Coordinates of N, CA and C in Angstrom, one line a residue:
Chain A
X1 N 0.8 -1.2 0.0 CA 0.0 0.0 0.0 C 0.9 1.2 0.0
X2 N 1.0 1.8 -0.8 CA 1.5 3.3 -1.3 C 0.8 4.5 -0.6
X3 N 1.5 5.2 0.4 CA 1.1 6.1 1.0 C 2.3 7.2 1.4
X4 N 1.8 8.5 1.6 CA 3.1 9.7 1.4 C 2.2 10.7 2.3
X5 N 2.9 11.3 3.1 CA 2.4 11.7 4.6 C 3.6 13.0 4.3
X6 N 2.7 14.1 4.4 CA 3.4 15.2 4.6 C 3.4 16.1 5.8
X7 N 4.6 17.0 6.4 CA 4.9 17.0 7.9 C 5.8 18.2 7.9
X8 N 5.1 19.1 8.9 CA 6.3 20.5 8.7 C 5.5 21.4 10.0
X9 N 6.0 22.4 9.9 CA 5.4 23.7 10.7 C 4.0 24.2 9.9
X10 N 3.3 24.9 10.8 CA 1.7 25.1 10.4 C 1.7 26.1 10.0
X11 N 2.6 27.2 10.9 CA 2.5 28.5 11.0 C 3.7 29.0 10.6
X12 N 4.5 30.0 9.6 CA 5.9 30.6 9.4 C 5.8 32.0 9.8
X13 N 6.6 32.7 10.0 CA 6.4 34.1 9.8 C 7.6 34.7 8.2
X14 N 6.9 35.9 7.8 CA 7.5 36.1 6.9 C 9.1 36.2 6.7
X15 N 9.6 35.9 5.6 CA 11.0 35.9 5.7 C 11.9 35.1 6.6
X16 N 11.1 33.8 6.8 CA 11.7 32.6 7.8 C 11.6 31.8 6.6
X17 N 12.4 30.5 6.7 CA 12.6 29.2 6.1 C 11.5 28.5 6.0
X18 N 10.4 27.6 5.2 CA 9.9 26.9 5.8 C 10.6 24.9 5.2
X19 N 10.5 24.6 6.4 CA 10.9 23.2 5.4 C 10.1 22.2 5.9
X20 N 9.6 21.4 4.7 CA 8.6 20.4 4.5 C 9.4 18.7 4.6
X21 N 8.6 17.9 5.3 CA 9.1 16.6 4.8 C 8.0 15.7 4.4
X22 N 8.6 15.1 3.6 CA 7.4 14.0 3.1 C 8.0 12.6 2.9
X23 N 7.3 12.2 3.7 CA 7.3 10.3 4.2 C 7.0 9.5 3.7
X24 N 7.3 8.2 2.6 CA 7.1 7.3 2.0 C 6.4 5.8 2.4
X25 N 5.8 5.4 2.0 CA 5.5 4.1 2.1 C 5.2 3.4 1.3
X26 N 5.6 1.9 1.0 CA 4.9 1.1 0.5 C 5.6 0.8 -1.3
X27 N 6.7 1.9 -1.0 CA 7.6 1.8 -2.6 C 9.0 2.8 -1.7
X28 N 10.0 2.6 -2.6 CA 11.3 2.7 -2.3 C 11.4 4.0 -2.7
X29 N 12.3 5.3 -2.6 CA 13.2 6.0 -3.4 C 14.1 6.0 -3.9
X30 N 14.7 4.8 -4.1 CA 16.0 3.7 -4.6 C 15.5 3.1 -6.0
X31 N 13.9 3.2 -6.4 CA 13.7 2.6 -7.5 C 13.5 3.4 -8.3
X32 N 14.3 2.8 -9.4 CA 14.1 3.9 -10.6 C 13.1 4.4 -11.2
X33 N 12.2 3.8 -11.1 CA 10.6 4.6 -11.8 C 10.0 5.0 -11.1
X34 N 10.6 5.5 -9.9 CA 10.0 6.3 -9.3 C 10.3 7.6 -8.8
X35 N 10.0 8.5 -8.5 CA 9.8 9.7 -7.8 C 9.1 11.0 -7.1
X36 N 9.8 11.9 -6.5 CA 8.8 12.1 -5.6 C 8.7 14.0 -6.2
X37 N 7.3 14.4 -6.1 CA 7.0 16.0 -6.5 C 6.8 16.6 -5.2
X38 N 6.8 18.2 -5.3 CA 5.8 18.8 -4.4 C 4.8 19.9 -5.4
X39 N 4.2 20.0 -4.8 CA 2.7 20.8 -5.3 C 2.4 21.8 -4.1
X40 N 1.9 22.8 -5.0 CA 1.2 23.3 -3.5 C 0.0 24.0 -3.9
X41 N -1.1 24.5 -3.4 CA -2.2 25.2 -4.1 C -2.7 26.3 -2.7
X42 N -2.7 27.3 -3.2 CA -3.1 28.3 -2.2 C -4.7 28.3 -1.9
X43 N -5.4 28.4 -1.2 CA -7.1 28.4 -0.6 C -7.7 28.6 -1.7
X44 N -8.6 28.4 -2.6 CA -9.3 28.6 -3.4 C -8.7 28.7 -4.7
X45 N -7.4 28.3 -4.6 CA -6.9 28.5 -6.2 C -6.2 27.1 -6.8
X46 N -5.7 27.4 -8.2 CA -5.1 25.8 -8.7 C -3.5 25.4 -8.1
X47 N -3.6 24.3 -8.7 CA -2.0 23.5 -8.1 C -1.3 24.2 -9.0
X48 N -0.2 24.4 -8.1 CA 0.9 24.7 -8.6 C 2.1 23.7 -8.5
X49 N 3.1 23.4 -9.5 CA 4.3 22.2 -9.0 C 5.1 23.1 -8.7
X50 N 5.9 22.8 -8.0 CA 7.3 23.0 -7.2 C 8.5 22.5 -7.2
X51 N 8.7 20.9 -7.7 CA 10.3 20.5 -7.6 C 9.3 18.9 -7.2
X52 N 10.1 18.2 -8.2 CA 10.5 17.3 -8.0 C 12.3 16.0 -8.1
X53 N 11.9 15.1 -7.9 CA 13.5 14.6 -7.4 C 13.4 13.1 -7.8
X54 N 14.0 12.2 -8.6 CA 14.1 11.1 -8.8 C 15.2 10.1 -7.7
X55 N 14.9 9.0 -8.3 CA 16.5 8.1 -7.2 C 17.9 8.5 -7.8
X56 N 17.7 8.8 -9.0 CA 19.3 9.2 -9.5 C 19.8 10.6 -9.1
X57 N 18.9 11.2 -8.4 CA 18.7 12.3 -7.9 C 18.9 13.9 -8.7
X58 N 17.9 13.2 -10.0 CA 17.3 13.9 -11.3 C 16.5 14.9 -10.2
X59 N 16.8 16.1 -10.4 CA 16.2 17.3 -9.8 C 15.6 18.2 -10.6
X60 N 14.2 18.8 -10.3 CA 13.9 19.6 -11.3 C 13.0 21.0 -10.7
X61 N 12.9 22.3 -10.7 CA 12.5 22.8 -10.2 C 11.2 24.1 -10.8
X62 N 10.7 24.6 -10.4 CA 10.0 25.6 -11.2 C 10.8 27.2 -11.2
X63 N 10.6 27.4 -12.5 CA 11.4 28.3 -13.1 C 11.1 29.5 -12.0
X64 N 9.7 29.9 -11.7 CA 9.8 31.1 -11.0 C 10.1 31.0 -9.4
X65 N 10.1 29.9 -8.4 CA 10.4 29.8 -7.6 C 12.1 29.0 -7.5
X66 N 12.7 29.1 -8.2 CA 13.5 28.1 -8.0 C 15.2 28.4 -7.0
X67 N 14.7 30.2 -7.1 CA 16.4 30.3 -6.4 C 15.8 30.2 -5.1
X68 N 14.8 29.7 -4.6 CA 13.9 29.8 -3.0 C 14.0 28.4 -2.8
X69 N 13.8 27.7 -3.7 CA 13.5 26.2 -3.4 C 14.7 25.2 -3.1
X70 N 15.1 24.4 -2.3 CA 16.0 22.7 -2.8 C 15.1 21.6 -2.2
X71 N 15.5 21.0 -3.2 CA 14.7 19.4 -2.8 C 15.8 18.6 -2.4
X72 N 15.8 17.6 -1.8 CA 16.8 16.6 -1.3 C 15.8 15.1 -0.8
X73 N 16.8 14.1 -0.5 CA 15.8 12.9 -0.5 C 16.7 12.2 0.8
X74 N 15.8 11.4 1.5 CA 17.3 10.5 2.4 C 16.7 9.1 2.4
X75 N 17.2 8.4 1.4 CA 16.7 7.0 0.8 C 16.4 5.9 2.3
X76 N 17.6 6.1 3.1 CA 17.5 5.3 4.4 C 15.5 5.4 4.9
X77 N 15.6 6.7 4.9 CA 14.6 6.8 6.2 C 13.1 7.2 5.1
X78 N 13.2 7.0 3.9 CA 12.2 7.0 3.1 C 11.5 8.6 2.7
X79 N 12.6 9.4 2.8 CA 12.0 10.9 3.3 C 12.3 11.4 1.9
X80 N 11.7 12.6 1.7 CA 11.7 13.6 0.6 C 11.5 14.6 1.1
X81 N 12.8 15.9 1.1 CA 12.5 17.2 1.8 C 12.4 18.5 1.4
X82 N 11.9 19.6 1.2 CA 11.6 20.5 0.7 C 11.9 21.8 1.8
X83 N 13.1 22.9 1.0 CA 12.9 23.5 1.5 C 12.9 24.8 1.0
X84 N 12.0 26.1 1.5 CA 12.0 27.6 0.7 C 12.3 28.2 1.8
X85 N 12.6 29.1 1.2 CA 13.4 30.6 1.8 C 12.6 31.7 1.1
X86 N 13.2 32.6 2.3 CA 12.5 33.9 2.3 C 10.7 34.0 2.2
X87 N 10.1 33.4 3.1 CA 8.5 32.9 3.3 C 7.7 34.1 2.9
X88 N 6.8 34.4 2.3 CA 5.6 35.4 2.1 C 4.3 34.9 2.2
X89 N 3.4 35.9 2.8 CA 1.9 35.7 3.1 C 1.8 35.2 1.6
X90 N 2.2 35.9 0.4 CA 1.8 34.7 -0.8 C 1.9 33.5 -1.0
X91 N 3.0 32.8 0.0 CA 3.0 31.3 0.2 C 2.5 30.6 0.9
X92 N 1.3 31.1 1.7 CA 0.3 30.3 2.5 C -0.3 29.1 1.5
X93 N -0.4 28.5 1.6 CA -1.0 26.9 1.2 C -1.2 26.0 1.6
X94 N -2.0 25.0 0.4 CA -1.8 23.4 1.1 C -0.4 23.1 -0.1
X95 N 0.1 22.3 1.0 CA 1.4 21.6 0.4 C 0.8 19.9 0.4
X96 N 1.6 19.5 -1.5 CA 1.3 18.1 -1.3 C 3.0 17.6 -1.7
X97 N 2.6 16.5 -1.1 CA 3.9 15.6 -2.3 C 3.4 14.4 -2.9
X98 N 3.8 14.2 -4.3 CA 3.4 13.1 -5.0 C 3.9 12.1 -5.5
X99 N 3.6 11.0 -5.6 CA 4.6 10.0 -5.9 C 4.6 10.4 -7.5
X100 N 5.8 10.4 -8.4 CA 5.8 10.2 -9.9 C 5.9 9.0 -10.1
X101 N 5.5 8.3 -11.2 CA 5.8 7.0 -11.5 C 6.2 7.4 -13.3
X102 N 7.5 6.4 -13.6 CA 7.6 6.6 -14.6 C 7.5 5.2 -15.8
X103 N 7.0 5.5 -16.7 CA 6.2 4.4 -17.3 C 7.2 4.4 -18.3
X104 N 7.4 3.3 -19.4 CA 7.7 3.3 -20.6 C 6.7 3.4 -21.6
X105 N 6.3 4.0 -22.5 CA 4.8 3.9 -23.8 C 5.9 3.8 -25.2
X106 N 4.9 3.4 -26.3 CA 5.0 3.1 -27.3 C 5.7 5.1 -28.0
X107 N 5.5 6.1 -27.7 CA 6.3 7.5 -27.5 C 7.1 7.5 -26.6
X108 N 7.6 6.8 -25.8 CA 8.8 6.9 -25.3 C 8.2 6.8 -23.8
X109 N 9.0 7.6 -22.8 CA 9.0 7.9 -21.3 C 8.1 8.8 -21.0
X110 N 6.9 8.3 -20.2 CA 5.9 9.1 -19.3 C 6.1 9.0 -18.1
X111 N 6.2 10.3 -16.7 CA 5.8 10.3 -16.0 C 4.9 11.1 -15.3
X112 N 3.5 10.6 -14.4 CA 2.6 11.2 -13.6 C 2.5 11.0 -12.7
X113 N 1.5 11.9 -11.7 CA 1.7 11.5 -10.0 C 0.3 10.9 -10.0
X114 N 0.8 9.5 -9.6 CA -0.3 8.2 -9.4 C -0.7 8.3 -8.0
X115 N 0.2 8.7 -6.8 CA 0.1 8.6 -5.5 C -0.1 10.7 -4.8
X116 N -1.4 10.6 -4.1 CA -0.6 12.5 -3.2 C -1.0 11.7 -2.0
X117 N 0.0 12.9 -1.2 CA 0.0 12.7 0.5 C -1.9 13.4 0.8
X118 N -2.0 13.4 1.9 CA -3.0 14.7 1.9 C -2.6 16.2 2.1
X119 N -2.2 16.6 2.3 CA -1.2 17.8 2.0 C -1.4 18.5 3.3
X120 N -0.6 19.4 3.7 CA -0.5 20.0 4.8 C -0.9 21.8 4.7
X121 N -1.3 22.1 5.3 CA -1.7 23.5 5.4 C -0.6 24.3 5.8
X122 N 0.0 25.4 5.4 CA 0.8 26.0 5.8 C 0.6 27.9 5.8
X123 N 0.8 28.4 6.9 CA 0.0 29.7 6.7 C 1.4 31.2 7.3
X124 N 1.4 31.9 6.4 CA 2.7 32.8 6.9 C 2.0 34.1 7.0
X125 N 1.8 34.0 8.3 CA 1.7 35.2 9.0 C 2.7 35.6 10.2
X126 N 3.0 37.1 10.0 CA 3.4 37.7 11.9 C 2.6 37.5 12.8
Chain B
X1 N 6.6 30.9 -20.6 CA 6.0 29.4 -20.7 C 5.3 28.8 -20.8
X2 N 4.6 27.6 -20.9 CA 3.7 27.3 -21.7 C 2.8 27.3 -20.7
X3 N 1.1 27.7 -21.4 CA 0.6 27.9 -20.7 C -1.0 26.8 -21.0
X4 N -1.6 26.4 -20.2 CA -2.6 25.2 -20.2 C -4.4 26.1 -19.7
X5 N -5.3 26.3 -20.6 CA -6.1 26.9 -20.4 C -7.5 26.1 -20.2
X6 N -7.9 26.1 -19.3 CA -9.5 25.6 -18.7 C -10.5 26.5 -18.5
X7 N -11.8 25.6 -19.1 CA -12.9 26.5 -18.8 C -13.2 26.9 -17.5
X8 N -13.1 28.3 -16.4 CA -13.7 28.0 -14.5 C -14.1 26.9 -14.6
X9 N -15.2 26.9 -15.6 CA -16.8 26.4 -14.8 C -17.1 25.2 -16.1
X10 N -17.9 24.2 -15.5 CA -18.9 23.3 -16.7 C -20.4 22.7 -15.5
X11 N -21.3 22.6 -16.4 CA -22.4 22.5 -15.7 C -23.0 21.3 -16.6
X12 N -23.1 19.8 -15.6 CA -24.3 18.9 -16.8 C -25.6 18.5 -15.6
X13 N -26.5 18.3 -17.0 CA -27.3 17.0 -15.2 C -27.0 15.7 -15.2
X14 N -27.2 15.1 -14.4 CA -27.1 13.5 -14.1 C -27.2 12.9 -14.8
X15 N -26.5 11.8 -15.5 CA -26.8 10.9 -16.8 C -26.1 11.3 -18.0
X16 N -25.9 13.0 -18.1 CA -25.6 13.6 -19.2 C -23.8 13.1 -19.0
X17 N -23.3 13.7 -20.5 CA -22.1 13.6 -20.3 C -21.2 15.1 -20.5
X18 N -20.0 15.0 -19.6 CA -19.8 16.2 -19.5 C -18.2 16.0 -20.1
X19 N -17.8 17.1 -20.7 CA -16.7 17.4 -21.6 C -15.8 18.3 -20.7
X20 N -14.4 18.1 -20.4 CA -13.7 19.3 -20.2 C -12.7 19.4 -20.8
X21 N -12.8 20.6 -21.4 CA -11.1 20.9 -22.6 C -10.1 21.9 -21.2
X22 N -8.9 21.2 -22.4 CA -7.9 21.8 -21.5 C -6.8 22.1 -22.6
X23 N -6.8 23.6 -23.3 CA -6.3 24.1 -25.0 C -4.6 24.5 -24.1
X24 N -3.6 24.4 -25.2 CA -2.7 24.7 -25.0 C -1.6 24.0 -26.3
X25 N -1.0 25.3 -26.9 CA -0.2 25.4 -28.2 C 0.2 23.5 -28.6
X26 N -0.3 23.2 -29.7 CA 0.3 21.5 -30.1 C 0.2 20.5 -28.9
X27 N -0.9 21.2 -28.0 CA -0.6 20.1 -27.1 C -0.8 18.3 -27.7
X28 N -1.5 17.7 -28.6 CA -1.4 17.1 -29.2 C -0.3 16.3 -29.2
X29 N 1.1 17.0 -29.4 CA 2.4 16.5 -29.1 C 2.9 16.1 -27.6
X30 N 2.2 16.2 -26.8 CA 2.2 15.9 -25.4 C 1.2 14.8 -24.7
X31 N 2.3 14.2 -23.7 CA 0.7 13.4 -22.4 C 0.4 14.5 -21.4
X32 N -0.7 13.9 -21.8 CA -2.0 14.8 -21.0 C -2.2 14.1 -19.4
X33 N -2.4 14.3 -18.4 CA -2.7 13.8 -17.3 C -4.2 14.7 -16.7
X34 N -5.2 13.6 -16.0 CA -6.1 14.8 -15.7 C -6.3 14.3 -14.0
X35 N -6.2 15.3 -13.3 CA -6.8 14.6 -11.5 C -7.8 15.0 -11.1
X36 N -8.8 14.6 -10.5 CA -10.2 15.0 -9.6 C -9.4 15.5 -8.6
X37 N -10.3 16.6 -8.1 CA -9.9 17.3 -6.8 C -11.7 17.4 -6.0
X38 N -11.9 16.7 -5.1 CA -13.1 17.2 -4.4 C -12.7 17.8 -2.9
X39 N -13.6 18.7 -2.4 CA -13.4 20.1 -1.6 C -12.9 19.1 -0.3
X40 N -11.6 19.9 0.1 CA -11.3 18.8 1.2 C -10.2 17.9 0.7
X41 N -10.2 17.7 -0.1 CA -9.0 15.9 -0.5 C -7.7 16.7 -1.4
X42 N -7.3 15.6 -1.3 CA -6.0 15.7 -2.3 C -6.3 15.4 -3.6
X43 N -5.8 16.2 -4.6 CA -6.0 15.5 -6.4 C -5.9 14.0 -6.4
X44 N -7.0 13.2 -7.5 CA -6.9 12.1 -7.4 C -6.4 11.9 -8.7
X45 N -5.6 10.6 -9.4 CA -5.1 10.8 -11.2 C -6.5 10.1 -11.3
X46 N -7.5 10.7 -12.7 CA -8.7 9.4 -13.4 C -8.5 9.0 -14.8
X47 N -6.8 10.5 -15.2 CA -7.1 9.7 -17.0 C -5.4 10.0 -16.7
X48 N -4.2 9.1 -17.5 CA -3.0 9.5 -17.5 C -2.6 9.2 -19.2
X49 N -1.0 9.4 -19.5 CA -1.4 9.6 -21.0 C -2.6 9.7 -21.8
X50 N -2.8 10.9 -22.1 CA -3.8 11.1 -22.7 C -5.3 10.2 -22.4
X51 N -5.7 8.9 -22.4 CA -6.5 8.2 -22.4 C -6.8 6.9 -21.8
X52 N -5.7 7.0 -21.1 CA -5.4 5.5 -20.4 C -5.7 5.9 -18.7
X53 N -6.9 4.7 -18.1 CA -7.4 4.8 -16.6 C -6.7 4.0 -15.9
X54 N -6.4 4.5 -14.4 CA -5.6 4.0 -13.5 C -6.4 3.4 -13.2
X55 N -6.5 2.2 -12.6 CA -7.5 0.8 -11.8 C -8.1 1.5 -10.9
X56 N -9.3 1.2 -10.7 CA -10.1 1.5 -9.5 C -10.7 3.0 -10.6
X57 N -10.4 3.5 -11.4 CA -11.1 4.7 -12.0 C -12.0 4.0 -12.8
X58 N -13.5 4.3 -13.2 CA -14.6 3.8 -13.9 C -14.0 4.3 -15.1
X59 N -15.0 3.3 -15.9 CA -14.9 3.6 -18.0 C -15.4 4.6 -18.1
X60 N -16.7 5.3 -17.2 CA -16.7 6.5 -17.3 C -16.0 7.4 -17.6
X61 N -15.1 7.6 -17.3 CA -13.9 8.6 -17.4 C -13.1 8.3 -18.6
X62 N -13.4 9.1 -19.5 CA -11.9 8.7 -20.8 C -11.5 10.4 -21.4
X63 N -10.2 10.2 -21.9 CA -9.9 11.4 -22.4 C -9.4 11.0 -24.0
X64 N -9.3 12.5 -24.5 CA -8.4 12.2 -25.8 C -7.4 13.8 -26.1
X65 N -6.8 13.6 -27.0 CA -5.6 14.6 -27.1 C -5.6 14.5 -28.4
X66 N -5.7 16.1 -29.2 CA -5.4 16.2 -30.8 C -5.5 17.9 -31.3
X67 N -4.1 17.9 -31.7 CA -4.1 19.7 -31.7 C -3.9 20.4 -30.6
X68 N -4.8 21.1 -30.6 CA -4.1 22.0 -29.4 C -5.4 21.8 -28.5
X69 N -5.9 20.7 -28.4 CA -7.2 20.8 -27.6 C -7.0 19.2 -26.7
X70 N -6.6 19.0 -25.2 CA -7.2 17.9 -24.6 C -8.5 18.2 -24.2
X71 N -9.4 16.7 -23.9 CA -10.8 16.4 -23.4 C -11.0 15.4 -22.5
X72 N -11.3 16.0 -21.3 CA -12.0 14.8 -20.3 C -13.2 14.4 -21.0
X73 N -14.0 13.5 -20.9 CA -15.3 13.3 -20.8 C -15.7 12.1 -19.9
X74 N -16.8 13.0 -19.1 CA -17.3 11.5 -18.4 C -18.4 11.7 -18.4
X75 N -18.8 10.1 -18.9 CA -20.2 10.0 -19.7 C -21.4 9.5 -18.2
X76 N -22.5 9.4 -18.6 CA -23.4 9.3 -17.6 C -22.9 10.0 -16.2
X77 N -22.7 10.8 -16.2 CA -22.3 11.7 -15.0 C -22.9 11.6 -13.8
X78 N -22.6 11.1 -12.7 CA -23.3 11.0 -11.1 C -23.1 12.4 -10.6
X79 N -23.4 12.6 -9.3 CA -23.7 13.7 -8.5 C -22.0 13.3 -8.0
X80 N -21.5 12.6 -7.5 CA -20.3 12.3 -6.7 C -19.0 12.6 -7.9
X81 N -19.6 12.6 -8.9 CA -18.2 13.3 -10.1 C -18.0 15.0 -9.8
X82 N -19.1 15.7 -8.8 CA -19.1 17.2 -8.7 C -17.2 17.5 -7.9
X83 N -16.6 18.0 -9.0 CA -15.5 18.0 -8.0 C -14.5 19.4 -9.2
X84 N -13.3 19.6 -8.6 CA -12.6 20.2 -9.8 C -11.5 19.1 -10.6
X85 N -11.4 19.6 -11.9 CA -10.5 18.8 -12.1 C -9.5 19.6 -13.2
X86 N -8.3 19.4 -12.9 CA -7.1 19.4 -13.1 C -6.3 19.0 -14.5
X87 N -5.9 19.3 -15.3 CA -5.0 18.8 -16.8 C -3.9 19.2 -16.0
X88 N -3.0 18.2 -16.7 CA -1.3 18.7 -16.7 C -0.2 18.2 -17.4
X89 N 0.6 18.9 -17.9 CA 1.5 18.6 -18.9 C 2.6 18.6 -18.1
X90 N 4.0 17.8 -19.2 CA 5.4 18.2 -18.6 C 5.8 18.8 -19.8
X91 N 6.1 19.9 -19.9 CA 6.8 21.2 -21.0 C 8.4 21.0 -20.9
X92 N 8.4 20.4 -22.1 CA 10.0 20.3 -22.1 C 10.6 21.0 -23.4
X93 N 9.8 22.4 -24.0 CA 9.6 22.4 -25.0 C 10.7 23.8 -24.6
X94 N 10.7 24.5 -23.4 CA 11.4 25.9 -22.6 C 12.7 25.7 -22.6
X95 N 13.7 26.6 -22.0 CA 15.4 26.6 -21.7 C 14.6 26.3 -20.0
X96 N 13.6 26.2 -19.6 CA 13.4 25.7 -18.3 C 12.4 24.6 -18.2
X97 N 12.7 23.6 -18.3 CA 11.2 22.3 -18.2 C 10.8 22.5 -17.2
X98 N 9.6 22.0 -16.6 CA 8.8 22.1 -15.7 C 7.7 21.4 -16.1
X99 N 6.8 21.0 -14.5 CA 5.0 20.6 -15.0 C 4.5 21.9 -14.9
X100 N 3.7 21.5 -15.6 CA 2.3 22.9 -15.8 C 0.8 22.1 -15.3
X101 N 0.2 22.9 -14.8 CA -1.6 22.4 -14.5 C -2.2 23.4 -15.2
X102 N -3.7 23.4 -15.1 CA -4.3 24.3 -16.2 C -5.1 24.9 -14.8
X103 N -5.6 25.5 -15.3 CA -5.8 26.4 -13.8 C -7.4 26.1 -13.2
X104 N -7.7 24.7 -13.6 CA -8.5 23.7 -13.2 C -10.5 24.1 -13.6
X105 N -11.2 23.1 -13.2 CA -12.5 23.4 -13.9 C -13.5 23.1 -12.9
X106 N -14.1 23.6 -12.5 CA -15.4 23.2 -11.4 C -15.8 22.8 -12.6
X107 N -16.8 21.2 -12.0 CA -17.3 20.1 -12.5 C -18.7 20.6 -11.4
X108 N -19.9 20.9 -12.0 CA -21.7 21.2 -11.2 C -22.0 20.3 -11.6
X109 N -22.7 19.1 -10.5 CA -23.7 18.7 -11.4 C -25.3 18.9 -11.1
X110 N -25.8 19.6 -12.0 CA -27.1 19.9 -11.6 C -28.3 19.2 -11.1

């Protein structure tokens, strides 16, 4: 059973760190078709992605957040970690992480997120 | 960068079947992914490459991709389909790849 459990601080204040972890189950981060995303979607609006991270530790980030963001993984303890800088009330959200799974097709290499955590609420106020 | 466009809103009644496009330049040349989101939950995946259902998703749900237009459709529509849902690409077409979502569709069902 495939499950991803996400885990952080509720509350930041602005211009603080926030860092996220997300907990694996039920599949490895050592296997190659797999990997892990983050998402986040602010109260009433759409998902946004954020960074994801493979086992070869294929890293990828979104262009407009990315000098804020690093992703990192710690294969032992099944973790996938997320972290931003410099916090703004614009980054209040739910935070998800997803499992990617990567498929072979008749066009080549697909990957989608088959598995989300339930995501965590994160709110940046003074 | 590229950008993935959804209708807000779609409205059917029960039984009917409801369509959601999700337009964006050649998408056609791309897999399409689509997730349910109901108020409360995490995105669920119901269509991945373009047209193919993950187990446990009903036949109901099918998509297709051609041009610059993907389409959810789910036919005989229940009251428990009322949810948002989600398109998403991986854009590798930029000097920066990334996923993209489309900025999602309330699903009414009347």
């Amino acid at each position: 059973q495939v499950t991803l459990k996400e885990s952080g601080p509720v509350l930041v204040k602005p211009t603080e760190t926030l860092t996220l972890t997300c907990t694996v189950s039920g599949f490895s981060l050592s296997n190659a078709r797999m990997g892990v995303s983050w998402i986040r979607q602010p109260p009433g609006k759409a998902l946004e992605w954020l960074a994801h991270i493979f086992s070869n530790d294929e890293k990828s980030y979104s262009t407009s957040l990315k000098s804020r963001l690093t992703i990192s993984k710690d294969t032992s303890k099944s973790q996938v970690v997320l972290t931003m800088t410099n916090m703004d009330p614009v980054d209040t959200a739910t935070y998800y992480c997803a499992r990617i799974h990567r498929v072979d097709t008749f066009g080549g290499v697909i990957d989608y997120f088959d598995y989300w955590g339930q995501g965590t609420l994160v709110t940046v106020s003074s | 960068s590229y950008v993935l466009t959804q209708p807000p809103s779609v409205s059917v009644a029960p039984g009917q079947t409801a369509r959601i496009t999700c337009g964006g330049n050649n998408i056609g040349s791309k897999s399409v992914h689509w997730y349910q989101q109901k108020p409360g939950q995490a995105p669920v995946l119901v269509v991945y490459d373009d047209s193919d259902r993950p187990s446990g998703i009903p036949e109901r749900f099918s998509g297709s991709n051609s041009g610059n237009t993907a389409t959810l459709t789910i036919s005989r529509v229940e009251a428990g389909d009322e949810a948002d849902y989600y398109c998403q690409v991986w854009d590798s077409s930029s000097d920066h790849p990334g996923w993209v979502f489309g900025g999602g569709t309330k699903l009414t069902v009347l």
